[in-house]
Coordinates of C-alpha atoms and ligand atoms in Angstrom, one line a residue:
X1 CA -35.7 -50.6 -40.3
X2 CA -35.8 -54.4 -40.7
X3 CA -36.0 -56.5 -37.6
X4 CA -32.8 -58.3 -36.7
X5 CA -31.7 -61.8 -35.8
X6 CA -28.5 -61.7 -33.8
X7 CA -26.2 -64.8 -33.5
X8 CA -23.6 -65.1 -30.7
X9 CA -20.6 -66.5 -32.5
X10 CA -18.1 -68.4 -30.3
X11 CA -14.3 -68.5 -31.1
X12 CA -11.4 -70.1 -29.3
X13 CA -7.8 -69.0 -30.1
X14 CA -9.1 -67.3 -33.2
X15 CA -11.0 -70.3 -34.5
X16 CA -14.7 -69.9 -35.0
X17 CA -16.7 -72.7 -33.5
X18 CA -18.6 -74.8 -36.1
X19 CA -21.8 -74.3 -34.2
X20 CA -21.6 -70.6 -34.8
X21 CA -21.7 -71.2 -38.5
X22 CA -24.7 -73.6 -38.0
X23 CA -26.5 -70.8 -36.2
X24 CA -25.9 -68.4 -39.0
X25 CA -27.4 -71.1 -41.3
X26 CA -30.7 -71.3 -39.4
X27 CA -30.7 -67.5 -38.9
X28 CA -30.5 -67.0 -42.7
X29 CA -33.5 -69.4 -43.2
X30 CA -35.5 -67.6 -40.5
X31 CA -34.6 -64.2 -41.8
X32 CA -35.7 -65.0 -45.4
X33 CA -39.2 -66.1 -44.3
X34 CA -39.7 -63.1 -42.1
X35 CA -37.8 -60.4 -43.9
X36 CA -35.2 -59.8 -41.2
X37 CA -31.5 -59.1 -41.2
X38 CA -28.9 -61.5 -39.9
X39 CA -26.4 -60.0 -37.5
X40 CA -23.4 -61.8 -35.8
X41 CA -21.6 -60.7 -32.7
X42 CA -18.1 -61.9 -31.8
X43 CA -15.8 -61.1 -28.9
X44 CA -12.1 -61.8 -28.3
X45 CA -8.7 -60.2 -28.7
X46 CA -6.8 -59.8 -32.0
X47 CA -9.7 -61.3 -34.0
X48 CA -10.1 -58.6 -36.7
X49 CA -9.8 -61.3 -39.4
X50 CA -12.9 -63.3 -38.2
X51 CA -15.8 -61.1 -39.4
X52 CA -15.1 -61.9 -43.1
X53 CA -15.8 -65.6 -42.4
X54 CA -19.1 -64.7 -40.6
X55 CA -20.2 -62.7 -43.6
X56 CA -19.3 -65.5 -46.0
X57 CA -21.6 -67.8 -43.9
X58 CA -24.6 -65.5 -43.9
X59 CA -24.1 -62.4 -41.6
X60 CA -25.3 -59.1 -43.1
X61 CA -23.8 -57.1 -40.2
X62 CA -21.0 -58.2 -37.8
X63 CA -20.5 -56.6 -34.4
X64 CA -17.0 -57.2 -33.2
X65 CA -15.7 -56.5 -29.7
X66 CA -11.9 -56.8 -30.0
X67 CA -10.6 -56.1 -26.5
X68 CA -7.9 -57.5 -24.1
X69 CA -10.7 -58.0 -21.5
X70 CA -12.2 -60.6 -23.9
X71 CA -9.0 -62.6 -24.6
X72 CA -10.1 -65.5 -22.5
X73 CA -13.7 -66.5 -21.7
X74 CA -14.8 -65.0 -18.4
X75 CA -18.5 -64.8 -17.6
X76 CA -18.8 -61.2 -16.4
X77 CA -16.6 -59.7 -19.1
X78 CA -18.4 -61.5 -21.8
X79 CA -21.9 -60.8 -20.3
X80 CA -21.1 -57.0 -20.2
X81 CA -19.8 -57.1 -23.8
X82 CA -22.8 -59.1 -25.2
X83 CA -25.4 -57.1 -23.3
X84 CA -23.9 -53.9 -24.6
X85 CA -24.0 -55.3 -28.2
X86 CA -27.6 -56.5 -27.8
X87 CA -28.6 -53.0 -26.6
X88 CA -26.8 -51.4 -29.6
X89 CA -28.2 -53.8 -32.1
X90 CA -31.8 -54.0 -30.6
X91 CA -32.5 -57.5 -32.2
X92 CA -35.8 -59.2 -32.4
X93 CA -34.2 -62.6 -31.8
X94 CA -30.9 -63.7 -30.3
X95 CA -29.4 -67.2 -30.8
X96 CA -26.7 -68.7 -28.6
X97 CA -25.0 -72.1 -29.1
X98 CA -25.9 -74.6 -26.4
X99 CA -22.2 -75.1 -25.5
X100 CA -20.7 -74.6 -22.1
X101 CA -20.1 -70.9 -22.9
X102 CA -23.5 -70.4 -24.5
X103 CA -25.2 -72.1 -21.6
X104 CA -23.3 -69.9 -19.1
X105 CA -24.0 -66.7 -20.9
X106 CA -27.5 -66.9 -22.2
X107 CA -29.4 -67.2 -18.8
X108 CA -27.4 -64.3 -17.4
X109 CA -28.3 -62.1 -20.4
X110 CA -31.9 -63.1 -20.3
X111 CA -32.0 -62.0 -16.7
X112 CA -30.2 -58.7 -17.4
X113 CA -32.4 -57.9 -20.3
X114 CA -35.6 -59.1 -18.6
X115 CA -36.7 -61.4 -21.3
X116 CA -37.3 -65.2 -21.7
X117 CA -34.9 -67.9 -22.8
X118 CA -35.6 -71.3 -24.3
X119 CA -32.7 -73.6 -23.8
X120 CA -31.5 -76.5 -25.9
X121 CA -33.8 -76.0 -28.9
X122 CA -33.8 -78.6 -31.7
X123 CA -36.1 -76.7 -34.1
X124 CA -36.7 -73.0 -34.7
X125 CA -39.5 -71.6 -36.9
X126 CA -40.7 -68.0 -37.4
X127 CA -43.9 -66.4 -38.7
X128 CA -44.1 -63.4 -41.0
X129 CA -44.1 -61.0 -38.1
X130 CA -40.9 -62.4 -36.7
X131 CA -42.4 -64.3 -33.8
X132 CA -40.2 -67.2 -32.9
X133 CA -41.4 -70.8 -32.3
X134 CA -38.8 -72.6 -30.3
X135 CA -39.1 -76.4 -30.0
X136 CA -37.2 -78.5 -27.5
X137 CA -37.5 -81.9 -25.9
X138 CA -39.6 -81.8 -22.6
X139 CA -40.6 -84.2 -19.9
X140 CA -37.4 -86.3 -20.2
X141 CA -37.6 -86.2 -24.0
X142 CA -41.0 -87.9 -24.1
X143 CA -42.5 -85.0 -26.0
X144 CA -41.5 -81.9 -27.8
X145 CA -42.7 -78.5 -26.6
X146 CA -42.9 -75.4 -28.7
X147 CA -42.4 -72.3 -26.7
X148 CA -43.1 -68.7 -27.6
X149 CA -42.0 -65.4 -26.0
X150 CA -44.7 -62.9 -27.1
X151 CA -44.4 -60.2 -24.5
X152 CA -40.7 -59.6 -24.1
X153 CA -37.9 -58.9 -26.6
X154 CA -35.5 -60.1 -27.7
X155 CA -36.7 -63.7 -28.1
X156 CA -33.8 -65.8 -27.0
X157 CA -32.8 -69.4 -27.4
X158 CA -29.8 -71.7 -27.2
X159 CA -29.4 -74.3 -30.0
X160 CA -27.5 -77.6 -29.7
X161 CA -24.4 -78.1 -31.8
X162 CA -24.9 -80.4 -34.8
X163 CA -28.7 -79.8 -35.2
X164 CA -28.7 -77.0 -37.8
X165 CA -27.1 -76.9 -41.2
X166 CA -24.4 -74.4 -42.2
X167 CA -24.8 -72.3 -45.4
X168 CA -22.3 -72.9 -48.2
X169 CA -19.7 -70.1 -47.7
X170 CA -19.8 -67.4 -50.4
X171 CA -16.6 -65.4 -50.6
X172 CA -18.4 -62.7 -52.7
X173 CA -20.9 -61.9 -50.0
X174 CA -20.7 -58.3 -48.6
X175 CA -21.5 -57.3 -45.1
X176 CA -21.0 -54.4 -42.7
X177 CA -18.5 -54.7 -39.9
X178 CA -19.2 -52.6 -36.8
X179 CA -16.4 -52.2 -34.3
X180 CA -17.8 -52.0 -30.8
X181 CA -16.1 -50.3 -27.9
X182 CA -17.6 -51.9 -24.8
X183 CA -17.8 -49.6 -21.7
X184 CA -16.5 -52.3 -19.3
X185 CA -17.2 -51.9 -15.6
X186 CA -14.0 -53.4 -14.1
X187 CA -15.4 -53.1 -10.5
X188 CA -17.7 -56.1 -11.3
X189 CA -14.9 -58.4 -12.5
X190 CA -15.1 -60.8 -9.6
X191 CA -13.1 -63.6 -11.2
X192 CA -9.5 -63.3 -12.4
X193 CA -7.9 -65.9 -14.7
X194 CA -4.7 -67.0 -13.1
X195 CA -3.7 -69.9 -15.3
X196 CA -5.2 -71.9 -18.2
X197 CA -4.6 -75.6 -18.3
X198 CA -5.9 -77.5 -21.4
X199 CA -6.7 -81.1 -20.8
X200 CA -5.8 -83.2 -23.8
X201 CA -8.3 -86.0 -24.5
X202 CA -7.0 -89.3 -25.8
X203 CA -10.4 -90.1 -27.2
X204 CA -11.2 -88.8 -30.7
X205 CA -14.3 -86.5 -30.7
X206 CA -17.6 -88.0 -31.8
X207 CA -18.8 -84.7 -33.4
X208 CA -18.0 -84.6 -37.0
X209 CA -17.1 -88.3 -37.3
X210 CA -18.2 -89.8 -40.6
X211 CA -18.6 -93.3 -39.1
X212 CA -19.8 -93.6 -35.5
X213 CA -19.8 -97.0 -33.8
X214 CA -22.0 -96.5 -30.8
X215 CA -22.0 -98.9 -27.9
X216 CA -24.9 -99.5 -25.5
X217 CA -25.3 -101.3 -22.2
X218 CA -25.8 -104.6 -24.2
X219 CA -22.1 -104.4 -25.4
X220 CA -20.4 -102.4 -22.7
X221 CA -18.5 -105.5 -21.5
X222 CA -17.1 -105.9 -25.0
X223 CA -15.7 -102.4 -25.3
X224 CA -12.2 -103.6 -26.6
X225 CA -13.9 -105.6 -29.3
X226 CA -16.0 -102.5 -30.3
X227 CA -12.8 -100.3 -30.4
X228 CA -11.1 -102.8 -32.6
X229 CA -14.0 -102.9 -35.0
X230 CA -14.2 -99.1 -35.1
X231 CA -10.5 -98.9 -35.9
X232 CA -10.9 -101.4 -38.8
X233 CA -13.7 -99.4 -40.4
X234 CA -12.2 -96.0 -39.7
X235 CA -14.9 -95.1 -37.2
X236 CA -15.0 -93.4 -33.9
X237 CA -16.5 -94.9 -30.8
X238 CA -19.6 -93.3 -29.2
X239 CA -22.1 -94.6 -26.6
X240 CA -25.4 -94.3 -24.9
X241 CA -25.8 -92.8 -21.5
X242 CA -26.0 -96.2 -19.8
X243 CA -22.4 -96.7 -20.8
X244 CA -21.3 -93.4 -19.4
X245 CA -23.3 -94.0 -16.2
X246 CA -21.5 -97.4 -15.9
X247 CA -18.1 -95.5 -16.0
X248 CA -17.0 -97.3 -19.2
X249 CA -16.6 -94.3 -21.4
X250 CA -16.4 -90.5 -20.6
X251 CA -19.4 -88.2 -21.0
X252 CA -17.8 -86.6 -24.1
X253 CA -18.7 -89.8 -25.9
X254 CA -22.4 -89.8 -25.1
X255 CA -24.9 -89.4 -27.9
X256 CA -28.4 -88.1 -27.1
X257 CA -30.5 -85.5 -25.4
X258 CA -28.0 -84.8 -22.6
X259 CA -25.0 -85.8 -24.7
X260 CA -24.0 -84.7 -28.2
X261 CA -26.1 -84.5 -31.3
X262 CA -24.4 -86.3 -34.2
X263 CA -25.1 -86.6 -37.9
X264 CA -22.6 -89.2 -39.3
X265 CA -22.8 -90.8 -42.7
X266 CA -23.0 -94.2 -40.9
X267 CA -24.3 -94.8 -37.3
X268 CA -23.8 -98.3 -35.9
X269 CA -25.8 -98.9 -32.8
X270 CA -24.5 -102.0 -31.0
X271 CA -26.6 -103.2 -28.0
X272 CA -28.6 -99.9 -27.8
X273 CA -32.3 -100.2 -27.1
X274 CA -33.2 -96.9 -28.8
X275 CA -34.7 -94.8 -25.9
X276 CA -36.2 -91.5 -27.1
X277 CA -33.4 -89.6 -25.3
X278 CA -30.8 -91.5 -27.3
X279 CA -32.7 -91.1 -30.6
X280 CA -32.8 -87.3 -30.0
X281 CA -29.1 -87.2 -30.6
X282 CA -28.7 -89.4 -33.7
X283 CA -31.9 -89.8 -35.6
X284 CA -30.6 -87.5 -38.4
X285 CA -27.7 -89.8 -39.2
X286 CA -27.6 -90.6 -42.9
X287 CA -27.6 -94.4 -42.6
X288 CA -28.3 -96.3 -39.3
X289 CA -27.4 -99.9 -38.7
X290 CA -28.6 -101.5 -35.5
X291 CA -27.6 -104.8 -34.0
X292 CA -29.7 -106.0 -31.1
X293 CA -30.6 -109.3 -29.5
X294 CA -34.2 -108.2 -29.0
X295 CA -36.2 -108.1 -32.3
X296 CA -38.7 -105.7 -30.6
X297 CA -36.0 -103.1 -29.7
X298 CA -37.1 -99.5 -30.5
X299 CA -33.9 -98.8 -32.3
X300 CA -35.1 -101.0 -35.2
X301 CA -37.9 -98.5 -35.8
X302 CA -35.4 -95.9 -37.2
X303 CA -32.6 -98.2 -38.5
X304 CA -32.3 -98.6 -42.3
X305 CA -30.6 -102.0 -41.6
X306 CA -31.4 -104.1 -38.6
X307 CA -29.6 -107.3 -37.5
X308 CA -31.2 -109.4 -34.7
X309 CA -28.5 -111.2 -32.7
X310 CA -25.7 -111.0 -30.3
X311 CA -23.4 -108.2 -31.4
X312 CA -20.4 -109.7 -29.8
X313 CA -20.8 -112.8 -31.9
X314 CA -21.6 -110.8 -35.1
X315 CA -18.7 -108.4 -35.0
X316 CA -15.9 -111.0 -35.6
X317 CA -17.9 -112.0 -38.8
X318 CA -18.2 -108.4 -39.9
X319 CA -14.4 -107.9 -39.3
X320 CA -13.7 -111.0 -41.4
X321 CA -15.9 -109.8 -44.3
X322 CA -14.3 -106.4 -44.2
X323 CA -10.8 -107.9 -44.4
X324 CA -11.9 -110.0 -47.4
X325 CA -13.3 -107.0 -49.1
X326 CA -10.0 -105.1 -48.6
Ligands
FAD1 C1 -33.6 -86.7 -18.8 C2 -32.9 -87.9 -19.4 C3 -31.9 -87.7 -20.3 C4 -31.3 -88.7 -20.9 N1 -30.3 -88.5 -21.9 C5 -29.8 -89.5 -22.5 C6 -28.8 -89.3 -23.6 O1 -28.4 -88.2 -23.9 N2 -28.4 -90.4 -24.2 C7 -28.8 -91.7 -24.0 O2 -28.3 -92.6 -24.6 N3 -29.6 -91.9 -23.0 C8 -30.2 -90.9 -22.2 N4 -31.0 -91.1 -21.2 C9 -31.2 -92.5 -20.8 C10 -32.2 -93.3 -21.7 O3 -33.5 -93.1 -21.2 C11 -31.9 -94.8 -21.7 O4 -31.9 -95.3 -20.3 C12 -30.5 -95.2 -22.3 O5 -30.4 -94.6 -23.5 C13 -30.4 -96.7 -22.4 O6 -29.1 -97.0 -22.9 P1 -28.9 -98.4 -23.6 O7 -29.8 -98.4 -24.8 O8 -27.4 -98.5 -23.9 O9 -29.3 -99.5 -22.5 P2 -30.6 -100.4 -22.4 O10 -31.9 -99.6 -22.5 O11 -30.4 -101.2 -21.2 O12 -30.5 -101.4 -23.7 C14 -29.6 -102.3 -23.9 C15 -29.9 -103.0 -25.2 O13 -28.9 -103.9 -25.6 C16 -29.5 -105.1 -26.1 N5 -28.5 -106.2 -25.9 C17 -28.1 -106.8 -24.7 N6 -27.1 -107.6 -25.0 C18 -26.8 -107.5 -26.3 C19 -25.9 -108.2 -27.2 N7 -25.0 -109.0 -26.7 N8 -25.9 -107.9 -28.5 C20 -26.9 -107.0 -29.0 N9 -27.8 -106.4 -28.2 C21 -27.8 -106.7 -26.9 C22 -30.8 -105.3 -25.3 O14 -31.7 -106.1 -26.0 C23 -31.2 -103.8 -25.1 O15 -32.1 -103.4 -26.2 C24 -31.7 -90.1 -20.6 C25 -32.7 -90.3 -19.7 C26 -33.3 -89.2 -19.1 C27 -34.4 -89.5 -18.1

């Protein structure tokens, strides 16, 4: 039997999270270099339509646990379901998204299965035997560490959203769907869901934005000007951690190692120095423009276009030029 790579696929209200498809993308690449099979697992209630999409994006086998106990995310219920699927599938590698759900589940499962876990990986490689090399930022992002787990199986890691590439969906792909009946132990369900309240954010999300206008400490006092500029060019406002720490923008806007990983077509860095922890979240952007007063700023090292100057003075000129072009 071939070794297996199992991907935990997250869904909310019947919608598969983008990061799950990204993980199927990297799982397919790893599987092809090490002759392994790609398996997906998904839990929820009334989700029988979802395995088809997972097959289209690269799964050879889909384990589905469709059960009322899994209607809403609750740690113990999901931990029981996933550990049952892992025991049934006996994978060599398990990948989780580094989302709040993945970060909650993966450590519990690694403890239950007595194996290791490397969190927040930004790169995954595999050798012909299926040994996984898991790379992640370490020591505050100042170096990258590659971690292996040679003595315990499965090898497990969480991977940040936006880091890996999805496969092109192929509607002709065929895969096997395995319906899993989980033997839940209800006596261990310590938490009950009483009510679900969904907070609506007024800020557009930075993930998936094609144009991201990111503001750093150097421009945090000019946030209204930055918002206006972003509106004019159809962009979304993001920021560095300094701006979140200063209480100017919420954490969901933060780009970087402890924020979001983004890959827009255009990334504008306004008053951002380019600390390694910031670069970890945006260096794969297609085109980077940086405006900074300091000509030695690190951000210029990765920008395709750099402008040395006061961004608050430069933005009005840019707006004028854009209006003229329109
Ligand atoms: C464990 C850890 C995790 C971290 N995670 C993250 C993370 O996820 N994301 C993140 O961003 N940071 C993160 N950081 C913080 C990071 O190290 C930096 O402190 C932070 O990125 C600095 O933000 P900044 O560039 O906005 O501010 P600064 O470093 O203060 O830079 C401000 C820049 O603005 C320029 N400037 C000033 N005025 C103007 C003006 N008018 N016009 C143009 N330029 C101007 C200055 O020349 C300077 O280069 C993390 C740190 C640690 C230790």
